[in-house]
Short mmCIF file of C-alpha atoms in Angstrom, two decimals:
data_model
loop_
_atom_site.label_atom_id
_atom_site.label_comp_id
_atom_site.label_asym_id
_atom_site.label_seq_id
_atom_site.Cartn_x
_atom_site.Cartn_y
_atom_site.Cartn_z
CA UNK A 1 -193.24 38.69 14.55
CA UNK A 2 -193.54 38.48 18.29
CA UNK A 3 -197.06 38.45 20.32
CA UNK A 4 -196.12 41.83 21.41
CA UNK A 5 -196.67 43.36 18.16
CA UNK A 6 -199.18 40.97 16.24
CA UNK A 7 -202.39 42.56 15.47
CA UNK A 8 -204.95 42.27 18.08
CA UNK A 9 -207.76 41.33 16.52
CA UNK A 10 -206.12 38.26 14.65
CA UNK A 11 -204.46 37.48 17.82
CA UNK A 12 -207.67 37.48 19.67
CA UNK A 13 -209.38 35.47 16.74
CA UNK A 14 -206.45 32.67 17.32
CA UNK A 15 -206.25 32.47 21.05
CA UNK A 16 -210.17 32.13 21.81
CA UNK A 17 -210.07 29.49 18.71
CA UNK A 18 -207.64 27.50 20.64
CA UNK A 19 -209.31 28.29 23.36
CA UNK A 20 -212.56 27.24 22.10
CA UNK A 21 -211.03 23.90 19.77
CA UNK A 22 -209.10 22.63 23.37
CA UNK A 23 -212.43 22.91 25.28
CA UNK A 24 -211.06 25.62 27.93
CA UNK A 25 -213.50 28.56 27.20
CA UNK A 26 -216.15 29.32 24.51
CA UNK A 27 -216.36 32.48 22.69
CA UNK A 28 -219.47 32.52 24.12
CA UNK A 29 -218.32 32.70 27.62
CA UNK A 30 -215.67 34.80 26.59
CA UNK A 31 -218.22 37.53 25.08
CA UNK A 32 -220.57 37.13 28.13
CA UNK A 33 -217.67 37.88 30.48
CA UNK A 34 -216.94 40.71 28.00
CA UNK A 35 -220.27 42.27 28.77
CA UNK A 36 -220.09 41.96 32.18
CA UNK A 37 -216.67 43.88 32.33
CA UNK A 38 -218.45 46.15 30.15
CA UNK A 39 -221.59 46.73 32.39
CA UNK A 40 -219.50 47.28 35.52
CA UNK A 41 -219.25 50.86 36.79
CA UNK A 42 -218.59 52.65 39.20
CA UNK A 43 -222.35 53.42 40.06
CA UNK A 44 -222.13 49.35 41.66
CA UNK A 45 -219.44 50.41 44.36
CA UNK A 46 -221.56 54.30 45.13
CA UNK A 47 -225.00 52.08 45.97
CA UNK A 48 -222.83 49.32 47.96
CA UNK A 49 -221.04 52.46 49.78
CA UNK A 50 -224.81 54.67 50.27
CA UNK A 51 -226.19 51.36 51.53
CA UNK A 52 -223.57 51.11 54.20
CA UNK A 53 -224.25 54.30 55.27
CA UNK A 54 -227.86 53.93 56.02
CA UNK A 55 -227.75 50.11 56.80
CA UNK A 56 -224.63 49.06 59.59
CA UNK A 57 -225.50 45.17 59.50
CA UNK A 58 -224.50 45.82 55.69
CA UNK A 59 -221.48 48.45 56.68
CA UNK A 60 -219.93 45.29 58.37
CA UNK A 61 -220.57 42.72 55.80
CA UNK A 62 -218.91 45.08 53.54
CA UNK A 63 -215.73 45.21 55.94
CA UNK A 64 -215.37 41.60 56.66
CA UNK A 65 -216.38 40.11 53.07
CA UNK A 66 -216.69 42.38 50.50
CA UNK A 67 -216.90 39.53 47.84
CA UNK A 68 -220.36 38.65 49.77
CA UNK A 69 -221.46 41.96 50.31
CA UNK A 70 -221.02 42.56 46.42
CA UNK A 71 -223.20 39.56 45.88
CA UNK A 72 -225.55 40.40 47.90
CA UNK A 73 -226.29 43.56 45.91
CA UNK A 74 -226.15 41.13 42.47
CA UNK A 75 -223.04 41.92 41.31
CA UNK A 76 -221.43 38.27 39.95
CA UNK A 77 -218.17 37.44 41.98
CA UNK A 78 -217.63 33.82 40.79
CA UNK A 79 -214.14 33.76 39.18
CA UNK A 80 -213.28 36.84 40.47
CA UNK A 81 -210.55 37.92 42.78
CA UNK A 82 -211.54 38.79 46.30
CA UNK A 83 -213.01 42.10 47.11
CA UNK A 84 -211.17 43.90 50.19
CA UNK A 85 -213.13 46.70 51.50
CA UNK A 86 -210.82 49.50 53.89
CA UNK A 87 -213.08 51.54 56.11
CA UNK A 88 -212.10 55.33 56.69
CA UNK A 89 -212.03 56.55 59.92
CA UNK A 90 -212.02 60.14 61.90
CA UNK A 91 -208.47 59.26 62.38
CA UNK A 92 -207.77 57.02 59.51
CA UNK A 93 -207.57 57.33 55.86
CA UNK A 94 -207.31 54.73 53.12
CA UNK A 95 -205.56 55.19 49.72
CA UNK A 96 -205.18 52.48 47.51
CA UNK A 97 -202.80 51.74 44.48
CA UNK A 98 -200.91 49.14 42.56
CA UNK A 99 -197.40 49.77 42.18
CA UNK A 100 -196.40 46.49 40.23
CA UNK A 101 -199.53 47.03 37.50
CA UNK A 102 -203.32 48.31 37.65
CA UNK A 103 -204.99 45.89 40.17
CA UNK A 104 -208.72 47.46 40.22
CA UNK A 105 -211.60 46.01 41.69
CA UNK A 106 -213.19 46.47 37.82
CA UNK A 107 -215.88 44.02 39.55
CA UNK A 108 -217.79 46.95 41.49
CA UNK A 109 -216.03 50.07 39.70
CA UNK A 110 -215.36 49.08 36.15
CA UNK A 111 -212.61 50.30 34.33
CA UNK A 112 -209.36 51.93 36.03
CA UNK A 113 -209.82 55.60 35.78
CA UNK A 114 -206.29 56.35 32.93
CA UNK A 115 -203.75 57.92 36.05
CA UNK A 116 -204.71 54.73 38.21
CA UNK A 117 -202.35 53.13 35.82
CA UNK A 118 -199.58 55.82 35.38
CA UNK A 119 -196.16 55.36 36.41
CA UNK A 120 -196.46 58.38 38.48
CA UNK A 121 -199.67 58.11 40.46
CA UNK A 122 -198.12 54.18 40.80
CA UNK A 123 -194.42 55.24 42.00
CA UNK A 124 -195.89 58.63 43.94
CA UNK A 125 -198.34 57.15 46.02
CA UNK A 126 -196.77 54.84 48.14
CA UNK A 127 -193.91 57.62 48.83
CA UNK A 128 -195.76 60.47 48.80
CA UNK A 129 -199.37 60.20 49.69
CA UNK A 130 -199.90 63.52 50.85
CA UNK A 131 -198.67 65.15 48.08
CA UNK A 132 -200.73 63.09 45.88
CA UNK A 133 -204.31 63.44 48.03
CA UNK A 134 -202.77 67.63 47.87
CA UNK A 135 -202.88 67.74 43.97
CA UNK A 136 -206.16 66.20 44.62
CA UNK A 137 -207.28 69.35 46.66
CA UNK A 138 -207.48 66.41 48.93
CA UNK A 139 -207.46 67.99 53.18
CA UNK A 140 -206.96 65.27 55.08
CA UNK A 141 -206.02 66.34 58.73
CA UNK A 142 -202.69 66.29 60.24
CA UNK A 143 -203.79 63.75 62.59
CA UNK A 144 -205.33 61.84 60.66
CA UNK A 145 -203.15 58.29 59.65
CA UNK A 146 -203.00 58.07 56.16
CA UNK A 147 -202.86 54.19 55.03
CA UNK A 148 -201.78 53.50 51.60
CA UNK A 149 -202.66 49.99 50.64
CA UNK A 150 -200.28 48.63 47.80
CA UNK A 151 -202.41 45.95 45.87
CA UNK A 152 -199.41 43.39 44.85
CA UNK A 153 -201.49 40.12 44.72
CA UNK A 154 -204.38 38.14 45.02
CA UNK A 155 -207.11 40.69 46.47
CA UNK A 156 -208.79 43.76 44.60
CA UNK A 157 -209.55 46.65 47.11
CA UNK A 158 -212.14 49.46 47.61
CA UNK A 159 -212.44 52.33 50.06
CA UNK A 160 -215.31 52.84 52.46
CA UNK A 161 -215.68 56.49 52.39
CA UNK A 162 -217.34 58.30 55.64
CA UNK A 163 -220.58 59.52 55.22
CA UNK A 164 -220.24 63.55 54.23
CA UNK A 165 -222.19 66.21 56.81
CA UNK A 166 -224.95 67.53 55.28
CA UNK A 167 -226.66 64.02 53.70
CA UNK A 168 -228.73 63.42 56.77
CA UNK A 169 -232.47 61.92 55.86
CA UNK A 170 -230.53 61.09 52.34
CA UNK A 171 -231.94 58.07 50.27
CA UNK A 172 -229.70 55.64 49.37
CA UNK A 173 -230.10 56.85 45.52
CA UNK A 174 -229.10 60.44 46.62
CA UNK A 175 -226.21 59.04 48.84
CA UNK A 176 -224.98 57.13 45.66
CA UNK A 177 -225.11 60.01 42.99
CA UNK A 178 -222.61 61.91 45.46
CA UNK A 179 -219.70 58.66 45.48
CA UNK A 180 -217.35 58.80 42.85
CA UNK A 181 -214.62 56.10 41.76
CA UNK A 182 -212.02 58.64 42.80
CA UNK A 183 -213.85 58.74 46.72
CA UNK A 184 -213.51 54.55 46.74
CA UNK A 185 -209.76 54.75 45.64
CA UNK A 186 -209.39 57.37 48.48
CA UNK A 187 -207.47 60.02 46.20
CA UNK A 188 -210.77 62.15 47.45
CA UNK A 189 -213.62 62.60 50.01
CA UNK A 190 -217.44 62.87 48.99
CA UNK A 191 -218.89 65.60 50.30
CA UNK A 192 -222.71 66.99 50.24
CA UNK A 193 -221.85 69.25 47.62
CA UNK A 194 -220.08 66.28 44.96
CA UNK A 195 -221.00 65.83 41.57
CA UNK A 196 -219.97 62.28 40.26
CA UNK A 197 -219.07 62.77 36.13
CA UNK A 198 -221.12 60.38 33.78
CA UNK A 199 -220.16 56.88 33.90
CA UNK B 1 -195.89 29.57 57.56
CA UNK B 2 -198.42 30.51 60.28
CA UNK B 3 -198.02 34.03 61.62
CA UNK B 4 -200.58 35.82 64.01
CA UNK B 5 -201.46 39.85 63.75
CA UNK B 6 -199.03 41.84 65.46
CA UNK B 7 -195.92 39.32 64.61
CA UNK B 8 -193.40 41.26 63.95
CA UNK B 9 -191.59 39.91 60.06
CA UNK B 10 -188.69 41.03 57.91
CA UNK B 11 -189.94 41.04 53.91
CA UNK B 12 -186.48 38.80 52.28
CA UNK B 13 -183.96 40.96 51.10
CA UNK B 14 -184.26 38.42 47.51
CA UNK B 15 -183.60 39.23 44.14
CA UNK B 16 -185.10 36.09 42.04
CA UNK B 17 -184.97 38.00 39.01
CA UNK B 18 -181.29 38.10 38.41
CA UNK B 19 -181.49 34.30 38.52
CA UNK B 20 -183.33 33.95 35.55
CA UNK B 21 -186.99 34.62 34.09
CA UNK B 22 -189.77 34.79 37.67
CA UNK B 23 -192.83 36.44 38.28
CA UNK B 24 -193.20 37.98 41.41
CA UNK B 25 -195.22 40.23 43.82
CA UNK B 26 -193.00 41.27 46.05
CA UNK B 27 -192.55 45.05 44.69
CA UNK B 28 -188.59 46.33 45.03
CA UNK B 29 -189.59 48.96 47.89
CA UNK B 30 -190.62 45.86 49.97
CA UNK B 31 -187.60 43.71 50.06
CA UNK B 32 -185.45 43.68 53.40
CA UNK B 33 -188.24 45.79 55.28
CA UNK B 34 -189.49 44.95 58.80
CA UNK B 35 -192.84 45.27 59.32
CA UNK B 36 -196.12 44.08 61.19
CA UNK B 37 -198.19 41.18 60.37
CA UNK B 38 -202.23 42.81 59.87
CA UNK B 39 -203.71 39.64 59.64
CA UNK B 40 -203.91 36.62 57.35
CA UNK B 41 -206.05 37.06 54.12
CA UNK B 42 -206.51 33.59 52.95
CA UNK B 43 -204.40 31.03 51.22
CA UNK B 44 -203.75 31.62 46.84
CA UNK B 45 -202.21 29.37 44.26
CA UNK B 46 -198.32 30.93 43.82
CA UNK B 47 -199.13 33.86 40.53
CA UNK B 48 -195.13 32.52 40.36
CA UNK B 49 -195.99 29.07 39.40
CA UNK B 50 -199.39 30.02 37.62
CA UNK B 51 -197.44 32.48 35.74
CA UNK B 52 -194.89 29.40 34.19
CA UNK B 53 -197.54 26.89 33.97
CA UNK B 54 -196.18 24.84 36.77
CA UNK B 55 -198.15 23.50 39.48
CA UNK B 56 -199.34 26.07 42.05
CA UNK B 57 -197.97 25.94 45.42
CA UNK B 58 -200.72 26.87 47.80
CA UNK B 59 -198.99 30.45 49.68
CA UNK B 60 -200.46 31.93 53.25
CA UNK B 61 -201.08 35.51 52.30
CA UNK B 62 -200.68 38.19 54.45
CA UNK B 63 -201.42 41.89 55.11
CA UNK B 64 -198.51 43.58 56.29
CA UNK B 65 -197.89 47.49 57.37
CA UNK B 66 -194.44 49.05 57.31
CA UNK B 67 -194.48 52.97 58.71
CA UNK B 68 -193.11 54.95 55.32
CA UNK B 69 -190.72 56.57 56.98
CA UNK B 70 -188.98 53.15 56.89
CA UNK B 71 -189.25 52.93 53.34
CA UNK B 72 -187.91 56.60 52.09
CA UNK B 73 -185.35 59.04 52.93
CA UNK B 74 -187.88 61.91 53.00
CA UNK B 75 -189.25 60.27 56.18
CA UNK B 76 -193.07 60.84 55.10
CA UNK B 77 -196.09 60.58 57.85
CA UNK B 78 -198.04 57.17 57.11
CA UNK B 79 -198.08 53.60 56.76
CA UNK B 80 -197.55 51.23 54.20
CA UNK B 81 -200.09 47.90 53.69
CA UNK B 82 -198.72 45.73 51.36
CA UNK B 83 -199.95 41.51 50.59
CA UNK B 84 -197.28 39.22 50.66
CA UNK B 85 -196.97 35.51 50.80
CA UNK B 86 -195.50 33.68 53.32
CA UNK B 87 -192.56 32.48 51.52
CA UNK B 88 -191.19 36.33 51.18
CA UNK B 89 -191.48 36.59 54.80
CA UNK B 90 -189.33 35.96 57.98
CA UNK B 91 -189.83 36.03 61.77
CA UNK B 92 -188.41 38.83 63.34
CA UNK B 93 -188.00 42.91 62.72
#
Protein backbone atom coordinates (compact mmCIF):
# COMPACT_ATOMS: atom_id res chain seq x y z
CA UNK A 1 0.00 0.00 0.00
CA UNK A 2 1.32 3.38 -0.95
CA UNK A 3 0.99 6.71 1.35
CA UNK A 4 -1.43 7.85 -1.16
CA UNK A 5 -4.03 5.50 -0.18
CA UNK A 6 -3.21 4.50 3.57
CA UNK A 7 -5.82 5.51 5.93
CA UNK A 8 -5.45 8.88 7.33
CA UNK A 9 -5.91 8.58 10.63
CA UNK A 10 -3.27 5.67 11.09
CA UNK A 11 -1.07 7.60 8.90
CA UNK A 12 -1.40 10.64 10.99
CA UNK A 13 -1.02 8.45 14.26
CA UNK A 14 2.53 7.18 12.66
CA UNK A 15 3.98 10.35 11.28
CA UNK A 16 3.40 12.68 14.49
CA UNK A 17 4.81 9.43 16.52
CA UNK A 18 7.93 9.72 14.57
CA UNK A 19 7.62 12.99 14.74
CA UNK A 20 7.22 13.12 18.36
CA UNK A 21 9.92 9.81 19.19
CA UNK A 22 12.78 11.90 16.80
CA UNK A 23 12.19 15.10 18.86
CA UNK A 24 10.99 17.32 15.71
CA UNK A 25 7.41 18.26 16.88
CA UNK A 26 5.09 17.19 19.76
CA UNK A 27 1.59 16.24 19.32
CA UNK A 28 1.13 18.88 21.45
CA UNK A 29 2.42 21.48 19.19
CA UNK A 30 0.96 19.77 16.47
CA UNK A 31 -2.72 20.05 18.07
CA UNK A 32 -2.05 23.70 19.18
CA UNK A 33 -1.12 24.62 15.60
CA UNK A 34 -4.28 22.61 14.71
CA UNK A 35 -6.39 25.04 16.66
CA UNK A 36 -4.95 27.91 15.45
CA UNK A 37 -5.65 26.87 11.74
CA UNK A 38 -8.91 26.13 13.10
CA UNK A 39 -9.62 29.59 14.77
CA UNK A 40 -8.49 31.53 11.70
CA UNK A 41 -11.24 33.17 9.63
CA UNK A 42 -11.88 35.31 7.53
CA UNK A 43 -13.37 37.86 10.12
CA UNK A 44 -9.13 38.45 10.99
CA UNK A 45 -8.44 39.84 7.35
CA UNK A 46 -12.30 42.14 7.35
CA UNK A 47 -11.01 43.99 10.87
CA UNK A 48 -7.26 44.30 9.42
CA UNK A 49 -8.99 45.67 6.03
CA UNK A 50 -11.90 48.15 8.19
CA UNK A 51 -8.91 49.29 10.24
CA UNK A 52 -7.07 50.44 7.19
CA UNK A 53 -9.79 52.24 6.13
CA UNK A 54 -10.25 54.43 9.09
CA UNK A 55 -6.52 54.39 10.25
CA UNK A 56 -3.78 55.29 7.03
CA UNK A 57 -0.55 54.91 9.35
CA UNK A 58 -2.08 51.23 9.55
CA UNK A 59 -3.27 51.24 5.60
CA UNK A 60 0.57 51.49 4.95
CA UNK A 61 1.87 49.06 7.40
CA UNK A 62 -0.51 46.75 5.83
CA UNK A 63 1.07 47.48 2.25
CA UNK A 64 4.66 47.33 3.13
CA UNK A 65 4.55 44.35 5.80
CA UNK A 66 1.58 42.62 6.06
CA UNK A 67 3.23 39.86 8.29
CA UNK A 68 3.65 42.93 10.91
CA UNK A 69 0.52 44.48 10.36
CA UNK A 70 -1.15 40.96 11.09
CA UNK A 71 0.76 40.92 14.32
CA UNK A 72 -0.03 43.88 15.28
CA UNK A 73 -3.73 43.00 15.35
CA UNK A 74 -2.61 39.49 17.38
CA UNK A 75 -2.80 37.24 14.83
CA UNK A 76 0.51 34.68 15.37
CA UNK A 77 2.85 34.89 12.23
CA UNK A 78 5.88 32.97 13.61
CA UNK A 79 6.42 30.01 11.22
CA UNK A 80 4.30 31.31 8.82
CA UNK A 81 4.86 32.33 5.27
CA UNK A 82 4.94 36.02 4.56
CA UNK A 83 1.79 37.96 4.22
CA UNK A 84 1.70 40.18 0.87
CA UNK A 85 -0.97 42.70 0.98
CA UNK A 86 -2.06 44.28 -2.92
CA UNK A 87 -3.83 47.58 -2.57
CA UNK A 88 -6.77 48.33 -5.10
CA UNK A 89 -6.80 51.36 -6.76
CA UNK A 90 -9.39 53.73 -8.87
CA UNK A 91 -7.43 52.44 -11.72
CA UNK A 92 -6.14 49.21 -10.43
CA UNK A 93 -7.54 45.96 -9.46
CA UNK A 94 -6.00 42.97 -7.71
CA UNK A 95 -7.02 39.30 -8.21
CA UNK A 96 -5.19 36.70 -6.69
CA UNK A 97 -4.82 32.86 -7.38
CA UNK A 98 -2.55 29.88 -7.29
CA UNK A 99 -2.24 28.11 -10.39
CA UNK A 100 0.38 25.37 -9.28
CA UNK A 101 -1.89 24.44 -5.88
CA UNK A 102 -4.09 26.47 -3.21
CA UNK A 103 -1.57 29.00 -1.71
CA UNK A 104 -4.04 30.95 0.83
CA UNK A 105 -3.08 33.26 3.34
CA UNK A 106 -5.20 30.63 5.85
CA UNK A 107 -3.21 32.91 8.51
CA UNK A 108 -5.78 35.98 8.31
CA UNK A 109 -8.66 34.17 6.19
CA UNK A 110 -8.73 30.58 7.25
CA UNK A 111 -9.62 27.98 5.05
CA UNK A 112 -9.61 28.33 1.05
CA UNK A 113 -13.13 28.96 0.08
CA UNK A 114 -13.71 25.03 -2.23
CA UNK A 115 -13.39 26.94 -6.10
CA UNK A 116 -10.09 28.70 -4.76
CA UNK A 117 -8.74 25.27 -5.31
CA UNK A 118 -10.51 24.14 -8.58
CA UNK A 119 -8.79 23.47 -11.66
CA UNK A 120 -10.92 25.96 -13.32
CA UNK A 121 -10.96 29.07 -11.16
CA UNK A 122 -6.86 27.99 -11.06
CA UNK A 123 -6.37 27.60 -15.03
CA UNK A 124 -9.21 30.56 -15.79
CA UNK A 125 -7.91 33.21 -13.85
CA UNK A 126 -4.68 33.97 -15.00
CA UNK A 127 -6.15 33.81 -18.77
CA UNK A 128 -9.26 35.11 -18.31
CA UNK A 129 -9.77 37.42 -15.44
CA UNK A 130 -12.54 39.26 -16.70
CA UNK A 131 -14.55 36.57 -17.44
CA UNK A 132 -13.99 35.18 -14.11
CA UNK A 133 -14.65 38.71 -11.95
CA UNK A 134 -18.03 38.63 -14.85
CA UNK A 135 -19.43 35.26 -13.46
CA UNK A 136 -18.77 37.01 -10.28
CA UNK A 137 -21.27 39.85 -11.28
CA UNK A 138 -17.94 41.41 -10.73
CA UNK A 139 -17.98 45.43 -12.85
CA UNK A 140 -14.78 46.40 -12.85
CA UNK A 141 -14.29 49.40 -15.34
CA UNK A 142 -12.79 49.25 -18.67
CA UNK A 143 -10.05 51.36 -17.55
CA UNK A 144 -9.41 50.00 -14.81
CA UNK A 145 -5.90 47.52 -14.92
CA UNK A 146 -6.79 44.34 -13.75
CA UNK A 147 -3.63 42.60 -11.94
CA UNK A 148 -3.80 38.99 -11.40
CA UNK A 149 -1.20 37.91 -8.93
CA UNK A 150 -0.21 34.13 -9.43
CA UNK A 151 0.97 32.88 -5.90
CA UNK A 152 3.81 30.22 -7.09
CA UNK A 153 6.11 30.45 -3.97
CA UNK A 154 7.17 31.63 -0.84
CA UNK A 155 4.55 34.56 -0.02
CA UNK A 156 0.70 34.19 0.84
CA UNK A 157 -1.32 37.24 -0.53
CA UNK A 158 -4.43 39.32 0.39
CA UNK A 159 -6.31 42.11 -1.33
CA UNK A 160 -6.82 45.58 0.08
CA UNK A 161 -10.24 46.33 -1.03
CA UNK A 162 -11.29 50.23 -1.45
CA UNK A 163 -13.46 51.51 0.96
CA UNK A 164 -17.31 51.19 -0.58
CA UNK A 165 -19.44 54.79 -0.87
CA UNK A 166 -21.92 54.89 1.49
CA UNK A 167 -19.76 53.63 4.88
CA UNK A 168 -18.82 57.14 5.82
CA UNK A 169 -18.83 57.72 9.90
CA UNK A 170 -18.66 53.62 9.81
CA UNK A 171 -17.02 51.89 12.92
CA UNK A 172 -14.48 49.68 12.28
CA UNK A 173 -16.94 46.68 13.48
CA UNK A 174 -19.52 47.84 10.82
CA UNK A 175 -16.71 48.28 8.15
CA UNK A 176 -15.67 44.60 8.96
CA UNK A 177 -19.17 42.82 8.85
CA UNK A 178 -19.35 44.22 5.12
CA UNK A 179 -15.58 42.39 3.93
CA UNK A 180 -15.89 39.06 2.78
CA UNK A 181 -13.02 36.43 1.90
CA UNK A 182 -14.23 36.65 -1.68
CA UNK A 183 -13.57 40.92 -1.51
CA UNK A 184 -9.69 40.05 -0.16
CA UNK A 185 -9.15 37.47 -3.04
CA UNK A 186 -10.49 40.27 -5.37
CA UNK A 187 -13.06 37.88 -7.28
CA UNK A 188 -15.53 40.81 -5.74
CA UNK A 189 -15.92 44.40 -4.38
CA UNK A 190 -17.59 45.23 -0.88
CA UNK A 191 -20.04 47.50 -1.18
CA UNK A 192 -22.41 49.37 1.55
CA UNK A 193 -25.05 47.09 0.82
CA UNK A 194 -22.74 43.44 1.41
CA UNK A 195 -23.69 40.78 3.54
CA UNK A 196 -20.61 38.55 4.53
CA UNK A 197 -22.14 34.60 4.99
CA UNK A 198 -21.34 33.01 8.50
CA UNK A 199 -17.86 32.08 9.02
CA UNK B 1 21.39 37.43 -9.01
CA UNK B 2 20.70 41.10 -8.17
CA UNK B 3 18.08 42.73 -10.36
CA UNK B 4 16.49 46.27 -9.72
CA UNK B 5 12.53 47.15 -10.48
CA UNK B 6 11.99 47.93 -13.93
CA UNK B 7 14.88 45.37 -15.27
CA UNK B 8 13.63 44.03 -17.96
CA UNK B 9 14.12 39.57 -17.62
CA UNK B 10 13.24 36.60 -19.79
CA UNK B 11 11.58 33.62 -17.35
CA UNK B 12 14.07 30.27 -18.84
CA UNK B 13 12.46 28.50 -21.43
CA UNK B 14 13.50 25.03 -18.93
CA UNK B 15 11.87 21.92 -18.64
CA UNK B 16 13.59 20.17 -15.41
CA UNK B 17 10.93 17.78 -15.22
CA UNK B 18 11.69 15.65 -18.18
CA UNK B 19 15.10 15.16 -16.55
CA UNK B 20 13.93 13.30 -13.82
CA UNK B 21 11.79 13.74 -10.47
CA UNK B 22 12.01 18.14 -9.41
CA UNK B 23 9.83 20.32 -7.66
CA UNK B 24 9.35 23.50 -9.03
CA UNK B 25 7.52 26.91 -9.04
CA UNK B 26 7.95 28.09 -12.11
CA UNK B 27 4.23 27.36 -13.52
CA UNK B 28 4.32 26.13 -17.52
CA UNK B 29 2.59 29.56 -18.69
CA UNK B 30 5.76 31.30 -17.31
CA UNK B 31 8.60 29.67 -19.06
CA UNK B 32 10.33 31.66 -22.03
CA UNK B 33 8.24 34.92 -21.15
CA UNK B 34 9.77 38.42 -20.96
CA UNK B 35 8.69 40.41 -18.42
CA UNK B 36 9.42 43.29 -15.81
CA UNK B 37 11.17 42.97 -12.62
CA UNK B 38 8.39 44.59 -9.64
CA UNK B 39 10.74 44.48 -7.06
CA UNK B 40 12.66 42.02 -4.90
CA UNK B 41 10.61 40.19 -2.14
CA UNK B 42 13.22 38.75 0.03
CA UNK B 43 15.58 35.85 -0.15
CA UNK B 44 13.81 31.81 0.58
CA UNK B 45 15.45 28.46 1.05
CA UNK B 46 15.02 26.64 -2.72
CA UNK B 47 11.08 24.61 -2.06
CA UNK B 48 13.38 22.47 -4.87
CA UNK B 49 15.93 21.39 -2.45
CA UNK B 50 13.52 21.49 0.68
CA UNK B 51 11.25 19.41 -1.30
CA UNK B 52 14.26 16.37 -1.71
CA UNK B 53 15.70 16.90 1.61
CA UNK B 54 18.84 18.41 0.30
CA UNK B 55 20.35 21.44 1.57
CA UNK B 56 18.54 24.67 0.67
CA UNK B 57 20.14 27.02 -1.60
CA UNK B 58 19.28 30.48 -0.46
CA UNK B 59 17.16 32.01 -4.00
CA UNK B 60 16.55 36.06 -4.57
CA UNK B 61 12.84 36.12 -5.12
CA UNK B 62 11.24 38.32 -7.27
CA UNK B 63 7.90 39.87 -8.33
CA UNK B 64 7.60 39.93 -11.88
CA UNK B 65 4.61 41.30 -14.33
CA UNK B 66 4.17 40.00 -17.86
CA UNK B 67 1.08 41.95 -19.86
CA UNK B 68 -1.41 38.71 -20.64
CA UNK B 69 -1.64 39.41 -23.89
CA UNK B 70 1.90 37.96 -23.99
CA UNK B 71 0.87 34.91 -22.44
CA UNK B 72 -2.46 33.87 -24.60
CA UNK B 73 -3.65 33.91 -28.03
CA UNK B 74 -6.93 35.59 -27.04
CA UNK B 75 -4.83 38.70 -26.32
CA UNK B 76 -6.78 39.53 -22.92
CA UNK B 77 -6.53 43.24 -21.20
CA UNK B 78 -4.25 42.84 -17.94
CA UNK B 79 -1.16 41.93 -16.38
CA UNK B 80 0.30 39.02 -15.00
CA UNK B 81 2.41 39.10 -11.34
CA UNK B 82 4.01 36.06 -10.84
CA UNK B 83 7.21 35.18 -7.87
CA UNK B 84 10.05 33.67 -9.26
CA UNK B 85 13.54 33.00 -8.11
CA UNK B 86 16.42 34.25 -9.50
CA UNK B 87 17.77 31.16 -10.90
CA UNK B 88 14.58 30.94 -13.48
CA UNK B 89 15.43 34.30 -14.58
CA UNK B 90 17.65 36.04 -17.26
CA UNK B 91 18.67 39.62 -18.17
CA UNK B 92 17.06 40.87 -21.03
CA UNK B 93 13.30 40.85 -22.78
Amino acid sequence: MSVLEADSEMLYAAVSGLLAERGLVTKAEILERMAVTDAASPALGAAMVARAWTDPAYADLLVADGTAAAEEVGVMMRGLPPLGVLRNEALLHNLVVCTLCSCYPRAVLGYPPFWFKSPAYRARTVRDPRGVLADWGTVIGEDVRIRVVDSTADYRWMVLPMRPAGTQGWSQERLASIIRASDMIGVTVPTAETVREPT
Amino acid sequence: MTLKAGALVRIKDEWPEALGPVHCRTPHYVRGKAGTVVRHLGDFPDPGDIAFAREPALRRLYHVAIPLDRLWPEEPQGELVIEIYDHWLERGA
